Short mmCIF file of C-alpha atoms in Angstrom, two decimals:
data_model
loop_
_atom_site.label_atom_id
_atom_site.label_comp_id
_atom_site.label_asym_id
_atom_site.label_seq_id
_atom_site.Cartn_x
_atom_site.Cartn_y
_atom_site.Cartn_z
CA MET A 1 -0.09 0.11 0.05
CA GLY A 2 1.54 3.12 -1.26
CA ALA A 3 0.52 6.88 -1.04
CA GLY A 4 -1.72 8.59 -3.34
CA TYR A 5 -2.65 11.93 -4.79
CA PRO A 6 -4.45 12.86 -1.32
CA GLN A 7 -1.78 11.83 0.63
CA CYS A 8 0.95 13.81 -1.45
CA LEU A 9 -1.50 16.85 -1.37
CA ALA A 10 -1.55 16.45 2.61
CA MET A 11 1.94 16.64 2.65
CA VAL A 12 2.42 19.64 0.86
CA ARG A 13 -0.03 21.14 2.83
CA GLY A 14 1.79 19.87 5.75
CA PHE A 15 4.70 21.44 4.76
CA ALA A 16 3.00 24.67 4.39
CA LYS A 17 1.97 24.59 7.85
CA ALA A 18 5.39 23.28 9.38
CA VAL A 19 6.81 26.32 7.21
CA ALA A 20 4.19 28.81 8.82
CA ALA A 21 4.81 27.19 12.15
CA ASN A 22 8.63 27.66 12.13
CA ARG A 23 8.74 30.71 10.16
CA ASP A 24 10.67 33.01 13.14
CA TYR A 25 12.60 29.92 14.02
CA LEU A 26 14.19 29.43 10.55
CA THR A 27 14.84 32.97 10.19
CA ASP A 28 16.26 33.09 13.43
CA LEU A 29 18.81 30.46 12.31
CA ASP A 30 19.40 32.32 9.08
CA ALA A 31 19.88 35.63 11.01
CA LYS A 32 23.01 34.03 13.07
CA ILE A 33 24.81 32.60 9.94
CA GLY A 34 23.00 34.07 6.66
CA ASP A 35 20.60 37.02 6.25
CA ALA A 36 17.45 36.48 8.43
CA ASP A 37 15.11 35.73 5.68
CA HIS A 38 14.92 32.01 5.30
CA GLY A 39 11.50 31.45 7.28
CA ILE A 40 10.15 34.48 5.74
CA ASN A 41 10.60 33.51 2.05
CA MET A 42 9.83 30.13 2.47
CA ASP A 43 6.68 31.12 4.26
CA ARG A 44 5.56 33.62 1.46
CA GLY A 45 6.01 30.57 -1.01
CA MET A 46 4.17 27.58 0.62
CA THR A 47 1.62 30.26 1.47
CA ALA A 48 1.10 31.17 -2.09
CA VAL A 49 1.29 27.59 -3.01
CA LEU A 50 -2.15 26.52 -1.17
CA PRO A 51 -4.43 28.19 -3.34
CA LYS A 52 -2.77 27.04 -6.31
CA VAL A 53 -2.93 23.26 -5.31
CA ALA A 54 -6.34 23.55 -4.27
CA ALA A 55 -7.35 24.86 -7.42
CA LEU A 56 -6.00 21.39 -9.21
CA THR A 57 -8.82 19.48 -10.43
CA ASP A 58 -7.17 16.44 -12.17
CA GLU A 59 -5.48 14.50 -9.08
CA ASP A 60 -2.31 14.09 -10.90
CA ILE A 61 0.78 13.60 -8.22
CA SER A 62 3.51 14.92 -10.94
CA GLY A 63 1.39 17.90 -11.76
CA LEU A 64 0.88 18.39 -8.21
CA PHE A 65 4.58 18.89 -7.32
CA ARG A 66 5.13 20.32 -10.76
CA THR A 67 2.57 23.27 -9.36
CA VAL A 68 4.19 23.72 -6.15
CA ALA A 69 7.98 23.72 -8.03
CA MET A 70 6.53 26.63 -10.49
CA THR A 71 5.17 28.42 -7.45
CA LEU A 72 8.29 28.54 -5.54
CA ILE A 73 10.35 29.50 -8.37
CA SER A 74 8.32 32.46 -8.78
CA THR A 75 7.63 33.69 -4.94
CA VAL A 76 10.54 32.61 -2.86
CA GLY A 77 13.48 34.44 -4.59
CA GLY A 78 17.14 33.70 -2.78
CA ALA A 79 18.75 30.85 -3.01
CA SER A 80 16.14 28.62 -1.52
CA GLY A 81 13.22 29.52 -4.49
CA PRO A 82 15.28 27.66 -7.28
CA LEU A 83 16.68 24.79 -4.73
CA TYR A 84 13.04 24.44 -3.42
CA GLY A 85 11.73 24.61 -6.87
CA THR A 86 14.32 21.89 -8.16
CA VAL A 87 13.04 19.59 -5.33
CA PHE A 88 9.68 19.48 -6.26
CA LEU A 89 10.33 19.68 -9.80
CA GLN A 90 12.51 16.51 -9.72
CA LEU A 91 9.71 14.77 -7.58
CA SER A 92 7.38 15.72 -10.38
CA THR A 93 9.47 14.26 -13.09
CA SER A 94 10.34 11.14 -11.24
CA LEU A 95 6.69 10.72 -10.44
CA LYS A 96 5.17 11.05 -13.89
CA GLY A 97 2.18 8.64 -14.17
CA GLU A 98 2.64 7.44 -10.61
CA VAL A 99 -0.82 6.82 -9.03
CA ASP A 100 0.53 4.48 -5.95
CA VAL A 101 3.70 5.75 -4.40
CA GLY A 102 5.41 3.19 -2.53
CA PRO A 103 8.87 2.93 -0.59
CA SER A 104 10.89 2.05 -3.74
CA GLU A 105 9.11 4.90 -5.91
CA TRP A 106 9.61 7.49 -3.30
CA ALA A 107 13.24 6.54 -2.53
CA ALA A 108 14.09 6.76 -6.02
CA ALA A 109 12.25 10.01 -6.31
CA VAL A 110 13.96 11.61 -3.25
CA THR A 111 17.49 10.73 -4.56
CA ALA A 112 16.72 12.17 -7.99
CA ALA A 113 15.72 15.26 -6.45
CA VAL A 114 18.76 15.39 -4.00
CA GLU A 115 21.22 15.00 -6.94
CA ALA A 116 19.34 17.62 -8.97
CA VAL A 117 19.65 20.08 -6.04
CA GLN A 118 23.27 18.96 -5.98
CA SER A 119 23.86 19.83 -9.37
CA ARG A 120 22.12 23.06 -9.69
CA GLY A 121 23.97 24.46 -5.98
CA LYS A 122 26.96 22.71 -6.60
CA ALA A 123 26.88 21.42 -2.75
CA GLN A 124 28.91 18.77 -1.59
CA PRO A 125 27.65 16.85 1.56
CA GLY A 126 29.52 18.42 4.86
CA ASP A 127 28.93 22.09 3.24
CA LYS A 128 26.37 22.86 5.56
CA THR A 129 23.43 23.09 3.35
CA MET A 130 20.01 21.41 2.77
CA VAL A 131 21.90 18.74 1.17
CA ASP A 132 22.98 17.43 4.54
CA ALA A 133 19.67 16.80 5.57
CA LEU A 134 18.32 15.44 2.25
CA LEU A 135 21.27 12.96 1.35
CA PRO A 136 20.99 10.87 4.31
CA ALA A 137 17.00 10.75 4.10
CA ALA A 138 17.55 9.58 0.38
CA ALA A 139 19.94 6.81 1.43
CA ALA A 140 17.65 5.70 4.44
CA LEU A 141 14.52 5.56 2.03
CA ARG A 142 16.88 3.43 -0.52
CA GLN A 143 18.09 1.01 2.25
CA HIS A 144 14.67 0.88 3.74
CA SER A 145 12.92 -0.02 0.30
CA GLU A 146 15.74 -2.50 -0.53
CA GLN A 147 15.15 -4.28 2.82
CA GLY A 148 11.27 -4.54 1.89
CA SER A 149 10.18 -2.37 4.78
CA SER A 150 6.79 -0.84 4.88
CA LEU A 151 6.45 2.95 3.47
CA ALA A 152 5.77 4.28 6.91
CA GLU A 153 9.11 2.54 8.25
CA ALA A 154 10.92 4.01 5.42
CA LEU A 155 9.51 7.39 6.11
CA ALA A 156 10.21 7.54 9.77
CA ALA A 157 13.95 6.23 8.79
CA ALA A 158 14.05 9.37 6.52
CA THR A 159 12.84 11.86 9.03
CA LYS A 160 14.93 10.55 11.61
CA ALA A 161 17.83 10.49 9.21
CA ALA A 162 17.30 14.23 8.05
CA HIS A 163 17.21 15.44 11.73
CA ASP A 164 20.60 13.72 12.42
CA GLY A 165 21.89 15.49 9.49
CA MET A 166 20.61 18.83 10.28
CA GLU A 167 21.64 18.67 14.12
CA ALA A 168 25.16 17.50 12.37
CA THR A 169 25.22 20.98 10.48
CA ILE A 170 26.07 22.49 13.72
CA PRO A 171 29.76 22.10 14.01
CA LEU A 172 30.47 22.29 10.30
CA VAL A 173 31.84 25.13 8.76
CA ALA A 174 29.64 26.51 5.94
CA ARG A 175 31.33 26.11 2.59
CA LYS A 176 28.27 27.33 0.17
CA GLY A 177 25.57 30.21 0.15
CA ARG A 178 25.74 33.41 2.18
CA ALA A 179 27.06 31.25 5.32
CA SER A 180 30.39 30.59 3.94
CA TYR A 181 31.39 34.32 4.25
CA LEU A 182 31.42 33.48 7.61
CA GLY A 183 34.11 30.86 7.66
CA GLU A 184 34.95 29.40 10.69
CA ARG A 185 32.11 31.83 12.53
CA SER A 186 29.62 29.47 10.73
CA ALA A 187 30.30 26.66 13.45
CA GLY A 188 28.23 26.49 16.32
CA HIS A 189 25.11 27.19 14.57
CA GLN A 190 22.62 24.93 12.92
CA ASP A 191 21.79 25.35 8.85
CA PRO A 192 18.32 27.14 8.52
CA GLY A 193 18.24 25.12 4.76
CA ALA A 194 19.09 21.58 6.31
CA THR A 195 16.10 22.47 8.89
CA SER A 196 13.53 23.29 6.42
CA SER A 197 14.66 20.22 4.69
CA TRP A 198 13.84 18.02 7.73
CA LEU A 199 10.59 19.67 7.93
CA LEU A 200 9.81 18.54 4.33
CA MET A 201 10.79 15.04 5.43
CA GLN A 202 8.99 15.04 8.25
CA ALA A 203 5.80 16.17 6.25
CA ALA A 204 6.33 13.45 4.17
CA GLU A 205 6.42 11.12 6.62
CA GLU A 206 3.16 12.37 8.29
CA ALA A 207 0.91 12.38 5.42
CA LEU A 208 2.40 9.71 2.96
CA ALA A 209 2.65 7.11 5.87
CA LYS A 210 -1.42 7.17 6.01
CA GLY A 211 -1.09 4.96 2.62
CA ASN A 212 -4.21 4.93 0.32
CA MET B 1 11.49 48.43 14.88
CA LYS B 2 10.94 52.00 13.87
CA LYS B 3 10.68 52.68 10.01
CA LEU B 4 8.62 55.09 7.81
CA ILE B 5 6.96 52.33 6.33
CA ASN B 6 3.02 51.17 6.33
CA ARG B 7 3.08 47.40 6.33
CA ALA B 8 6.39 45.81 5.79
CA GLU B 9 4.96 43.22 3.29
CA ASP B 10 3.93 46.19 0.99
CA VAL B 11 7.46 47.71 1.26
CA VAL B 12 8.83 46.61 -1.97
CA ARG B 13 5.54 47.17 -4.08
CA GLU B 14 5.17 50.85 -2.42
CA GLU B 15 8.64 52.04 -2.90
CA LEU B 16 8.10 50.91 -6.70
CA GLU B 17 4.80 52.57 -6.97
CA GLY B 18 6.74 56.07 -5.48
CA PHE B 19 9.80 55.27 -7.77
CA ALA B 20 7.59 55.39 -10.68
CA ALA B 21 5.48 58.44 -10.06
CA ALA B 22 8.64 59.96 -9.12
CA HIS B 23 10.66 59.12 -12.66
CA SER B 24 8.17 58.48 -15.13
CA ASP B 25 9.95 60.83 -17.37
CA ARG B 26 12.90 58.10 -17.52
CA VAL B 27 11.29 54.73 -16.47
CA LYS B 28 8.45 52.76 -16.47
CA VAL B 29 7.51 50.07 -13.81
CA SER B 30 6.15 46.61 -14.02
CA LEU B 31 4.31 45.85 -10.58
CA ASP B 32 3.67 41.90 -12.04
CA PRO B 33 6.02 40.81 -12.04
CA TYR B 34 8.60 43.59 -10.43
CA TYR B 35 10.81 45.32 -12.78
CA VAL B 36 12.18 48.43 -13.98
CA MET B 37 12.78 49.69 -17.10
CA ARG B 38 13.84 52.70 -19.43
CA ALA B 39 11.04 54.34 -20.39
CA ASP B 40 12.32 54.26 -24.17
CA ALA B 41 12.70 50.59 -24.14
CA PRO B 42 13.38 48.40 -26.30
CA VAL B 43 16.00 50.37 -27.98
CA HIS B 44 16.22 48.70 -31.44
CA GLY B 45 19.77 47.38 -32.10
CA LYS B 46 21.31 48.30 -28.94
CA VAL B 47 22.68 45.88 -26.31
CA ALA B 48 20.23 45.85 -23.15
CA VAL B 49 21.93 45.71 -19.92
CA VAL B 50 20.10 44.01 -16.97
CA SER B 51 20.81 43.53 -13.56
CA GLY B 52 18.72 42.99 -10.56
CA GLY B 53 18.82 41.64 -6.98
CA GLY B 54 17.35 41.99 -3.33
CA SER B 55 15.99 45.55 -2.49
CA GLY B 56 17.18 47.46 0.39
CA HIS B 57 20.14 48.54 -1.68
CA GLU B 58 18.55 51.63 -3.35
CA PRO B 59 19.38 53.31 -5.41
CA MET B 60 20.78 50.12 -6.66
CA HIS B 61 19.82 48.75 -9.23
CA GLY B 62 16.23 50.48 -10.28
CA GLY B 63 18.06 53.81 -9.58
CA PHE B 64 20.40 53.10 -12.04
CA VAL B 65 17.90 52.36 -14.99
CA GLY B 66 17.97 55.12 -17.75
CA MET B 67 19.96 56.39 -20.99
CA GLY B 68 23.71 55.40 -20.71
CA MET B 69 23.38 52.89 -17.59
CA LEU B 70 20.74 49.65 -17.34
CA ASP B 71 17.80 48.94 -19.71
CA ALA B 72 15.95 47.15 -16.77
CA ALA B 73 16.70 46.37 -13.07
CA CYS B 74 14.73 43.54 -11.32
CA PRO B 75 13.91 44.26 -7.52
CA GLY B 76 13.75 41.19 -5.11
CA GLU B 77 11.85 41.28 -1.74
CA VAL B 78 14.38 42.89 0.75
CA PHE B 79 17.82 41.24 0.52
CA THR B 80 16.13 38.30 -1.40
CA SER B 81 17.15 38.09 -5.08
CA PRO B 82 14.55 38.36 -7.64
CA THR B 83 12.82 35.56 -9.31
CA PRO B 84 13.36 33.89 -12.51
CA ASP B 85 9.92 35.21 -13.99
CA GLN B 86 10.73 38.52 -13.17
CA ILE B 87 14.34 38.40 -14.92
CA LEU B 88 13.05 36.77 -18.01
CA ALA B 89 10.03 39.34 -18.18
CA ALA B 90 12.46 42.18 -17.98
CA THR B 91 14.81 40.51 -20.30
CA LYS B 92 12.13 40.05 -23.10
CA ALA B 93 10.72 43.59 -22.53
CA VAL B 94 14.10 45.44 -23.27
CA SER B 95 15.40 43.15 -25.68
CA GLY B 96 16.07 45.21 -28.87
CA GLY B 97 17.52 42.42 -31.10
CA ALA B 98 21.26 42.78 -29.78
CA GLY B 99 21.47 40.54 -27.01
CA VAL B 100 21.06 41.09 -23.57
CA LEU B 101 23.95 41.46 -20.61
CA HIS B 102 22.88 40.38 -17.55
CA ILE B 103 25.12 41.78 -14.47
CA VAL B 104 24.83 39.62 -11.44
CA LYS B 105 26.45 40.19 -8.03
CA ASN B 106 27.95 36.57 -6.71
CA TYR B 107 25.48 35.25 -4.48
CA THR B 108 24.28 32.19 -4.62
CA GLY B 109 20.70 33.01 -4.80
CA ASP B 110 21.17 35.72 -7.44
CA ILE B 111 23.50 33.64 -9.55
CA LEU B 112 20.50 30.49 -9.48
CA ASN B 113 17.76 32.67 -10.37
CA PHE B 114 19.54 34.55 -13.07
CA GLU B 115 20.82 31.17 -14.49
CA MET B 116 17.46 29.79 -14.68
CA ALA B 117 16.12 33.16 -16.32
CA ALA B 118 18.87 33.15 -18.77
CA ASP B 119 18.02 29.21 -19.63
CA LEU B 120 14.17 30.33 -20.36
CA ALA B 121 15.23 33.59 -22.48
CA LYS B 122 17.63 31.28 -24.68
CA GLU B 123 14.56 29.19 -25.30
CA ASP B 124 12.44 32.19 -26.38
CA GLY B 125 15.66 32.88 -28.99
CA ILE B 126 17.27 36.01 -27.05
CA GLN B 127 20.88 35.93 -26.88
CA VAL B 128 22.28 36.36 -23.34
CA GLU B 129 25.70 36.67 -21.70
CA ALA B 130 26.23 36.70 -17.81
CA VAL B 131 29.01 38.46 -15.94
CA VAL B 132 29.34 38.02 -12.03
CA THR B 133 30.71 40.42 -10.14
CA ASN B 134 32.94 39.66 -7.56
CA ASP B 135 35.20 42.22 -6.13
CA ASP B 136 34.89 41.92 -2.09
CA VAL B 137 38.48 41.33 -0.81
CA ALA B 138 36.68 40.86 2.56
CA VAL B 139 35.95 37.30 1.66
CA GLN B 140 39.36 35.93 1.89
CA ASP B 141 39.19 32.00 1.03
CA SER B 142 37.20 31.97 -2.28
CA LEU B 143 38.24 28.07 -2.83
CA TYR B 144 36.03 26.85 0.37
CA THR B 145 33.12 29.82 0.25
CA ALA B 146 30.62 30.88 -2.35
CA GLY B 147 33.54 33.20 -3.69
CA ARG B 148 33.71 36.90 -3.33
CA ARG B 149 31.03 38.97 -3.20
CA GLY B 150 29.68 41.60 -5.77
CA VAL B 151 29.58 44.75 -3.80
CA GLY B 152 30.75 48.25 -5.12
CA ILE B 153 32.42 47.69 -8.72
CA THR B 154 28.78 46.52 -9.72
CA VAL B 155 27.56 50.49 -9.66
CA LEU B 156 30.62 51.05 -11.66
CA ALA B 157 30.10 48.23 -13.75
CA GLU B 158 26.81 49.50 -14.80
CA LYS B 159 27.88 52.73 -15.52
CA ILE B 160 30.68 51.82 -17.69
CA CYS B 161 29.15 49.02 -19.63
CA GLY B 162 25.87 51.14 -19.73
CA ALA B 163 27.93 53.86 -22.03
CA ALA B 164 29.56 51.11 -24.09
CA ALA B 165 26.22 49.50 -25.13
CA GLU B 166 24.85 52.92 -25.40
CA ALA B 167 27.57 53.67 -28.03
CA GLY B 168 26.66 50.65 -30.03
CA ARG B 169 29.12 47.83 -29.18
CA PRO B 170 28.40 44.66 -29.77
CA LEU B 171 27.10 42.01 -26.42
CA ALA B 172 30.37 40.18 -26.75
CA GLU B 173 32.46 43.33 -26.53
CA VAL B 174 29.96 44.98 -23.47
CA ALA B 175 30.18 41.49 -21.59
CA GLU B 176 34.40 41.36 -21.89
CA LEU B 177 34.51 44.88 -20.85
CA CYS B 178 32.34 43.88 -17.68
CA ARG B 179 34.46 41.25 -17.01
CA LYS B 180 37.79 43.77 -17.67
CA VAL B 181 36.06 46.13 -14.94
CA ASN B 182 35.40 43.23 -12.28
CA SER B 183 38.76 41.78 -12.56
CA ASN B 184 40.24 45.55 -11.92
CA GLY B 185 38.24 46.31 -9.10
CA ARG B 186 38.47 45.54 -5.46
CA SER B 187 36.08 46.38 -2.28
CA MET B 188 35.82 46.13 1.39
CA GLY B 189 33.10 47.58 3.73
CA MET B 190 32.75 48.38 7.37
CA ALA B 191 29.56 48.39 9.46
CA LEU B 192 28.95 50.82 12.54
CA THR B 193 25.36 49.37 13.36
CA SER B 194 23.30 46.80 12.04
CA CYS B 195 20.10 47.03 10.02
CA THR B 196 16.65 45.71 10.28
CA VAL B 197 15.12 43.90 7.47
CA PRO B 198 11.27 45.14 7.57
CA ALA B 199 9.72 41.65 7.59
CA ALA B 200 11.99 40.21 10.14
CA GLY B 201 11.13 43.54 12.74
CA LYS B 202 14.49 43.16 14.61
CA PRO B 203 18.24 43.95 13.90
CA THR B 204 20.23 41.04 11.87
CA PHE B 205 23.10 41.48 14.22
CA GLU B 206 24.03 43.28 17.31
CA LEU B 207 27.05 45.48 17.67
CA ALA B 208 27.71 47.13 20.65
CA GLU B 209 28.28 50.97 21.38
CA ASP B 210 32.01 50.50 20.85
CA GLU B 211 32.59 48.02 18.35
CA MET B 212 32.46 47.92 14.47
CA GLU B 213 32.34 45.00 12.10
CA ILE B 214 34.88 44.75 9.41
CA GLY B 215 34.42 42.79 6.08
CA ILE B 216 30.55 43.81 6.06
CA GLY B 217 28.50 42.39 3.11
CA ILE B 218 25.34 44.43 1.81
CA HIS B 219 22.89 42.41 3.33
CA GLY B 220 23.69 42.88 7.21
CA GLU B 221 25.20 39.56 7.34
CA PRO B 222 27.83 39.61 9.93
CA GLY B 223 31.56 40.38 8.48
CA ARG B 224 34.38 38.67 9.18
CA GLU B 225 35.91 40.61 12.13
CA ARG B 226 34.62 42.26 15.14
CA ARG B 227 36.94 45.12 16.33
CA LYS B 228 36.94 47.84 18.80
CA LEU B 229 36.03 51.40 17.00
CA ALA B 230 38.88 53.19 15.59
CA THR B 231 38.68 56.54 14.13
CA ALA B 232 37.78 57.43 10.63
CA ASP B 233 41.41 57.35 9.35
CA GLU B 234 42.22 54.09 11.07
CA ILE B 235 39.31 52.43 9.41
CA VAL B 236 39.98 53.79 6.01
CA GLU B 237 43.46 52.86 6.33
CA LEU B 238 42.54 49.57 7.81
CA LEU B 239 40.05 48.80 4.56
CA ALA B 240 42.30 50.47 1.86
CA THR B 241 45.44 48.45 2.64
CA THR B 242 43.87 45.39 2.20
CA VAL B 243 42.08 46.49 -1.05
CA VAL B 244 45.14 47.87 -2.67
CA ASP B 245 47.49 45.11 -1.78
CA ASP B 246 44.72 42.83 -2.84
CA LEU B 247 45.02 43.29 -7.05
CA PRO B 248 47.57 45.26 -6.41
CA TYR B 249 47.09 48.88 -6.99
CA ARG B 250 50.92 50.27 -7.65
CA SER B 251 52.54 53.29 -7.68
CA GLY B 252 51.71 55.05 -11.04
CA ASP B 253 48.36 53.44 -11.39
CA LYS B 254 45.50 55.42 -12.29
CA VAL B 255 41.75 54.67 -10.45
CA LEU B 256 38.56 55.66 -9.49
CA ALA B 257 37.96 55.88 -6.04
CA PHE B 258 34.46 55.15 -4.29
CA VAL B 259 33.50 55.91 -0.85
CA ASN B 260 30.19 54.33 -0.84
CA GLY B 261 27.59 54.98 2.35
CA MET B 262 25.92 51.96 3.67
CA GLY B 263 22.48 54.01 4.23
CA GLY B 264 22.62 55.45 7.77
CA THR B 265 26.21 57.15 7.49
CA PRO B 266 26.08 61.17 6.56
CA LEU B 267 27.70 62.69 3.77
CA ILE B 268 29.67 64.60 6.09
CA GLU B 269 31.25 61.45 7.67
CA LEU B 270 31.59 59.96 3.91
CA TYR B 271 33.83 63.32 2.87
CA VAL B 272 36.00 62.92 6.26
CA ALA B 273 36.69 59.14 4.84
CA TYR B 274 37.50 60.29 1.57
CA ARG B 275 40.13 62.77 2.93
CA ALA B 276 41.53 60.07 4.63
CA LEU B 277 41.26 57.82 1.20
CA ASP B 278 42.97 60.39 -0.95
CA ARG B 279 46.00 61.04 1.74
CA PHE B 280 46.43 57.05 1.96
CA LEU B 281 46.44 56.65 -1.93
CA LYS B 282 48.77 59.73 -2.47
CA GLY B 283 51.43 58.10 -0.08
CA ARG B 284 51.07 55.33 -2.25
CA GLY B 285 51.90 56.94 -5.54
CA ILE B 286 48.39 56.13 -6.94
CA THR B 287 46.38 58.87 -8.70
CA ILE B 288 42.79 59.54 -7.86
CA GLU B 289 41.45 60.41 -11.63
CA ARG B 290 37.71 59.72 -11.15
CA ASN B 291 35.82 59.79 -8.00
CA LEU B 292 32.37 58.85 -6.62
CA VAL B 293 31.22 59.60 -3.30
CA GLY B 294 27.75 58.84 -1.83
CA PRO B 295 25.05 55.94 -0.92
CA TYR B 296 24.64 54.25 -4.09
CA ILE B 297 24.92 50.51 -3.05
CA THR B 298 23.35 50.70 0.73
CA SER B 299 22.06 48.25 3.17
CA LEU B 300 19.06 49.62 4.29
CA GLU B 301 19.72 51.91 7.65
CA MET B 302 23.03 50.42 8.26
CA ALA B 303 25.64 52.62 9.15
CA GLY B 304 29.03 52.32 7.46
CA MET B 305 31.05 52.76 4.58
CA SER B 306 32.83 50.77 1.76
CA ILE B 307 36.02 51.69 -0.31
CA THR B 308 36.13 50.48 -4.01
CA LEU B 309 38.95 51.21 -5.97
CA LEU B 310 39.10 50.15 -10.20
CA LYS B 311 42.08 50.76 -11.87
CA LEU B 312 41.39 52.91 -15.17
CA ASP B 313 42.46 52.79 -18.75
CA ASP B 314 41.30 55.31 -21.03
CA GLU B 315 38.59 53.42 -22.61
CA MET B 316 37.12 53.22 -19.19
CA VAL B 317 37.51 57.06 -18.45
CA ARG B 318 35.69 58.11 -21.74
CA LEU B 319 32.92 55.52 -20.80
CA TRP B 320 32.64 56.91 -17.01
CA ASP B 321 32.44 60.47 -18.40
CA ALA B 322 29.60 59.46 -21.02
CA PRO B 323 26.30 61.26 -20.63
CA VAL B 324 24.14 59.21 -18.50
CA ASN B 325 20.77 60.30 -17.10
CA THR B 326 19.17 57.95 -14.47
CA PRO B 327 17.38 58.74 -11.31
CA GLY B 328 20.68 57.57 -9.36
CA LEU B 329 23.35 58.96 -11.51
CA ARG B 330 23.01 62.02 -13.98
CA TRP B 331 25.72 63.83 -15.91
CA GLY B 332 26.21 65.02 -19.35
CA VAL B 333 22.61 65.69 -20.18
#
């Protein structure tokens, strides 16, 4: 039993809710090592996404993620707009024609999404970016998919891996994005992009694990 | 937060509406999506020069739209890069058939959004060249960071490349000139106070009364070093030494010296700084051939300043002196 359109829609709405609830938290993290706008920008983007996805009528998972991507690209700005746009655009491409997303489909889609983010943003693991949360999450999904775990188990492992990856950014010295200008002074702070990526994995777990 | 605004979320739109009302003789403003363009655009057969970046740096970039400088500017939200749909719309609106130059400051967000826009414009058959400015010497280890930031040289590159485009030079030459200006320019800035992004409502960082931040960026992002406050002469010597030694600028060089205010520092203090810079460069045998003093690339209400030097050749001097008619820079007209 995988996730269908209603679960994917719930994931998008859940992510919007999580971003809104953590708007100030994400912005405060960004103020420490960036330019104090991550929560504001992501919230503006996901708030714009809600009416767009509510207007969709054809229950197409790929089309849903494409709508999220295009809305984020045109409303978020900064680096987060193109990068989260890339995440959802790649989910859309990977899940074309899918009506029932199981562990292997989701693992492949998230893996392709992280690869696309790395290709656009040129970030390596350990650079203190969203990649540090997404890459372990994708690995956990692949591992559980190969073991034959349920979707719920795979998603829970992905959230935990993203959370660990997010916390592991704290001691890192940033090598990409605005935080990299701080050099050593960026160490000791959690990366805001890795934090919003954990929220995304958590939203996926909460919505998709409910199954069809 | 104490600001002369209505609602934080309306600041950029209302600024653009005011800008359009004030300067309708020279510019046209699109509110959906946001961009500012020359009133007479597209100029047929001329290379169009387009730039953009977060708001909060006024007069850059919208204030530099007009004859002899930019054809269009795309403002993002405060300190947030513009989005690809905006940049694409502006690029299409000003394209006069001779290609479009994108001048992009080196920030991850700006690069990603301009790259996406350039890909889309090329699909529409518009020739686009992008030049990235990265003159901020405060970023030391470019190999392990996103690289040096684009700051003061961007203003000078927009003026000089705008003049070259106005003179009918082809895209490849205007882009090459832009790269040359960037590679001959270096900058470094400092802050006496922080600044508050309207939507955030509180200062981006805290600086004590007796502290200053050296190597500050233009987004209120903390710099690389915090020091005890010093005199204007000492601060200028510190910044100018780092800038001069980086290129390096040598005895006998002719430069354009640009002392820029960050938004909250009055001209009286900028001229105190210019005095120190003039003396410092004389001591190094470097001639100030042209200068610019004032707030041109700001960081909201931040107090502080930056120094930019550009090593000049005769061609750059001619293009700098060429007529320009924008809300932010105007001479020869």
